[in-house]
PDB file of C-alpha atoms in Angstrom:
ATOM      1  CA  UNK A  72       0.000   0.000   0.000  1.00  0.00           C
ATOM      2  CA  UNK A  73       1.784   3.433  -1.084  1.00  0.00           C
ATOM      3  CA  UNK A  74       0.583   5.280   1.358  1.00  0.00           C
ATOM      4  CA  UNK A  75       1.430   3.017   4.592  1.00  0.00           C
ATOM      5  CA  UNK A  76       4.203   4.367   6.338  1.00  0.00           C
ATOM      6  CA  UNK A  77       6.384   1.912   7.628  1.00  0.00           C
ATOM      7  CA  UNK A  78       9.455   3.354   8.031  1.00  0.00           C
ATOM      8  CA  UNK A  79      10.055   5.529  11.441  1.00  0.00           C
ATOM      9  CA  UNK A  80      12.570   7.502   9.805  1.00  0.00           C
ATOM     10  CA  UNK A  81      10.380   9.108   7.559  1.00  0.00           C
ATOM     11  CA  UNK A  82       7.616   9.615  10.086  1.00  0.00           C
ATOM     12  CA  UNK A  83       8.371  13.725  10.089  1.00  0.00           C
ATOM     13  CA  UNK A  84       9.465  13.653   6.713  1.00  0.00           C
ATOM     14  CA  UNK A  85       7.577  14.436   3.859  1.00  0.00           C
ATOM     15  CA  UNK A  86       6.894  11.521   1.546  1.00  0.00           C
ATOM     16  CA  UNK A  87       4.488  12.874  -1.442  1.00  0.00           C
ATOM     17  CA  UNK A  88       5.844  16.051  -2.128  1.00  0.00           C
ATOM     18  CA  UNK A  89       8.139  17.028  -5.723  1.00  0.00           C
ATOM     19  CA  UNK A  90      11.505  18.088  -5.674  1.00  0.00           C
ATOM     20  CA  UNK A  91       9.978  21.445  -6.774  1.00  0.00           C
ATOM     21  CA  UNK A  92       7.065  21.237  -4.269  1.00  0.00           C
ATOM     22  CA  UNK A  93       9.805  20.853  -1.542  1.00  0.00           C
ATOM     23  CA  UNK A  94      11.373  23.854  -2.242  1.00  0.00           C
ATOM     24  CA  UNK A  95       7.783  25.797  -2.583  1.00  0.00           C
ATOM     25  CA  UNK A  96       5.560  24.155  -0.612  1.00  0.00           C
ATOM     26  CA  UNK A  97       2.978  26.874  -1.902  1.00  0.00           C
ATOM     27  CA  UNK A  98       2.947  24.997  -5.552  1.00  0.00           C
ATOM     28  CA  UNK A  99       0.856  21.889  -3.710  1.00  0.00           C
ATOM     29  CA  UNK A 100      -1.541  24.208  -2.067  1.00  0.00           C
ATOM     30  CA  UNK A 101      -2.191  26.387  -5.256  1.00  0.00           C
ATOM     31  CA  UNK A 102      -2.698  22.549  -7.320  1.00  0.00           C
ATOM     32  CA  UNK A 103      -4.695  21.372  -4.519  1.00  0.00           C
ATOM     33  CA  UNK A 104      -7.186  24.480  -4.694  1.00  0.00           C
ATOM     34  CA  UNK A 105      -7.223  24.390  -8.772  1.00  0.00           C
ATOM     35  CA  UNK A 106      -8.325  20.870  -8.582  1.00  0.00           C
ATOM     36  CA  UNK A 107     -10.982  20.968  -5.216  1.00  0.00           C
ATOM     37  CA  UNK A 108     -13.069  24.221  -4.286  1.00  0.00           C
ATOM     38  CA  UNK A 109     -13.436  24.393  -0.361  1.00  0.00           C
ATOM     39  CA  UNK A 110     -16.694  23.232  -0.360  1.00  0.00           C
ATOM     40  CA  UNK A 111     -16.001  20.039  -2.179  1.00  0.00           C
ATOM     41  CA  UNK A 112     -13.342  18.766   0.280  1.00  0.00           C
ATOM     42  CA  UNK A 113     -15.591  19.395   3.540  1.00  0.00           C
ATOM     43  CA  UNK A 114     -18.186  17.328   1.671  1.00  0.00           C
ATOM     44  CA  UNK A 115     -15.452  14.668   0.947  1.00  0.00           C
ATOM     45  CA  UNK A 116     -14.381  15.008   4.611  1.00  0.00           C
ATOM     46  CA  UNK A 117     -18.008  14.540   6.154  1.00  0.00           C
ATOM     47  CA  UNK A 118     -18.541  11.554   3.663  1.00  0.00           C
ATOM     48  CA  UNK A 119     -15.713  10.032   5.056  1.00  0.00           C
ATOM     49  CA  UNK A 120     -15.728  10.622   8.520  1.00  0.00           C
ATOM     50  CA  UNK A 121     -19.890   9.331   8.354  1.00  0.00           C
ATOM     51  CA  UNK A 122     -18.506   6.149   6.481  1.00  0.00           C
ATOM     52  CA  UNK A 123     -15.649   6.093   9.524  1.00  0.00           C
ATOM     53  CA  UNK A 124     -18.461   6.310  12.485  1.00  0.00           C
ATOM     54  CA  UNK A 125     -21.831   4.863  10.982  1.00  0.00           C
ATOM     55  CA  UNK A 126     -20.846   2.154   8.520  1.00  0.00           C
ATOM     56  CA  UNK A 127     -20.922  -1.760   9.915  1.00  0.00           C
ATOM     57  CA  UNK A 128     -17.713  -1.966   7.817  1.00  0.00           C
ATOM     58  CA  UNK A 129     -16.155   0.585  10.017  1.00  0.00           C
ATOM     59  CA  UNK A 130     -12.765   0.626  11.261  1.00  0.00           C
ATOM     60  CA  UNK A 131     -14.309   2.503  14.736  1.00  0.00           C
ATOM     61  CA  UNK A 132     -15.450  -0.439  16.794  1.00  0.00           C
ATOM     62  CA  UNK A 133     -15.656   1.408  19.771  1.00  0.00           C
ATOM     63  CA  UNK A 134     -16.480   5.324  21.250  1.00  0.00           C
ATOM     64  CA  UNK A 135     -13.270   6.062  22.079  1.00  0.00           C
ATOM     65  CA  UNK A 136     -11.855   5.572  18.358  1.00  0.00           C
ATOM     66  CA  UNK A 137     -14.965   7.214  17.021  1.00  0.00           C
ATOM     67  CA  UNK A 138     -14.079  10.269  18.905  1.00  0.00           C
ATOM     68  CA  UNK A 139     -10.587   9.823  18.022  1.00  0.00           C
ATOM     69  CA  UNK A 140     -12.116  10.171  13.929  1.00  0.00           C
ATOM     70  CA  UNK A 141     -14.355  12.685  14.926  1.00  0.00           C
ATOM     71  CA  UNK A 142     -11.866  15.123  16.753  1.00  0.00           C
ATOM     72  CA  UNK A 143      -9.148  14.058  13.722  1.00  0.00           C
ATOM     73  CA  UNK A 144     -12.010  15.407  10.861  1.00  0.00           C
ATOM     74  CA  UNK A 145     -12.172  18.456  13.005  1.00  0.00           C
ATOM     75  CA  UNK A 146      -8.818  19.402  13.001  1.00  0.00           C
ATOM     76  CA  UNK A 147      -8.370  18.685   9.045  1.00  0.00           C
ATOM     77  CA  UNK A 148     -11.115  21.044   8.160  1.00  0.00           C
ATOM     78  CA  UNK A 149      -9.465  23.684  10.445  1.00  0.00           C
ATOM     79  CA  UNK A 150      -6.482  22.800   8.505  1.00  0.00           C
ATOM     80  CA  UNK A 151      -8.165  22.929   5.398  1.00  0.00           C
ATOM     81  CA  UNK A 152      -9.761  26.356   5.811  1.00  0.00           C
ATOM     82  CA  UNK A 153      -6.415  28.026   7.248  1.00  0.00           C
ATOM     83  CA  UNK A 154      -4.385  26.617   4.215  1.00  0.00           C
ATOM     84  CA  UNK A 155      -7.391  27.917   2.193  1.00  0.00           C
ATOM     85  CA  UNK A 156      -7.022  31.203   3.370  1.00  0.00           C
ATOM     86  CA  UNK A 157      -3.216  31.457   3.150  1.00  0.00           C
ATOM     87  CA  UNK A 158      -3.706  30.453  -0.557  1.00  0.00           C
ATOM     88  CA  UNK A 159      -6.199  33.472  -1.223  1.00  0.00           C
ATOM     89  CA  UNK A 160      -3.611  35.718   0.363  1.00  0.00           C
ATOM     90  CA  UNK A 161      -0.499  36.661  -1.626  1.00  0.00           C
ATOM     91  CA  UNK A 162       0.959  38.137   1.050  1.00  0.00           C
ATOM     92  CA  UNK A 163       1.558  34.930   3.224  1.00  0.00           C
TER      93      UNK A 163
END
């Protein structure tokens, strides 16, 4: 799986990212908005996070990792909407 992360050396490192997007980290946030509007990902990022805490296939058996996904989806749409607003902003 290409996106499990096996190796603890890279676990601060990261993985995805260009040569070119290393160096301006500001080229992945400008492709990421050109390809998603905001809305779009917060609907991705509810479906997922229902699928995570309603589905009888989900990988949340119990409350305490259902809160875990819940508090996680939280903090990536804060995430989302701060890297958002540093995109519309040329001066950041």
């Amino acid at each position: 799986m290409r996106s499990l992360n096996n190796h603890p050396e890279w676990h601060n490192q990261p993985l995805r990212l260009s040569e070119d997007e290393l160096k301006n980290p500001r080229l992945t946030i400008e492709n990421f908005f050109e390809c998603y509007h905001l809305q779009e990902v917060r609907q991705t990022l509810w479906n997922w996070m229902v699928e995570i805490v309603s589905s009888s296939r989900s990988i949340s058996q119990d409350g305490q990792q259902r809160n875990d996904h819940i508090y996680f989806y939280e903090k990536m749409e804060s995430l989302v909407e701060a890297v958002f607003l540093i995109n519309q902003r040329s001066d950041l």
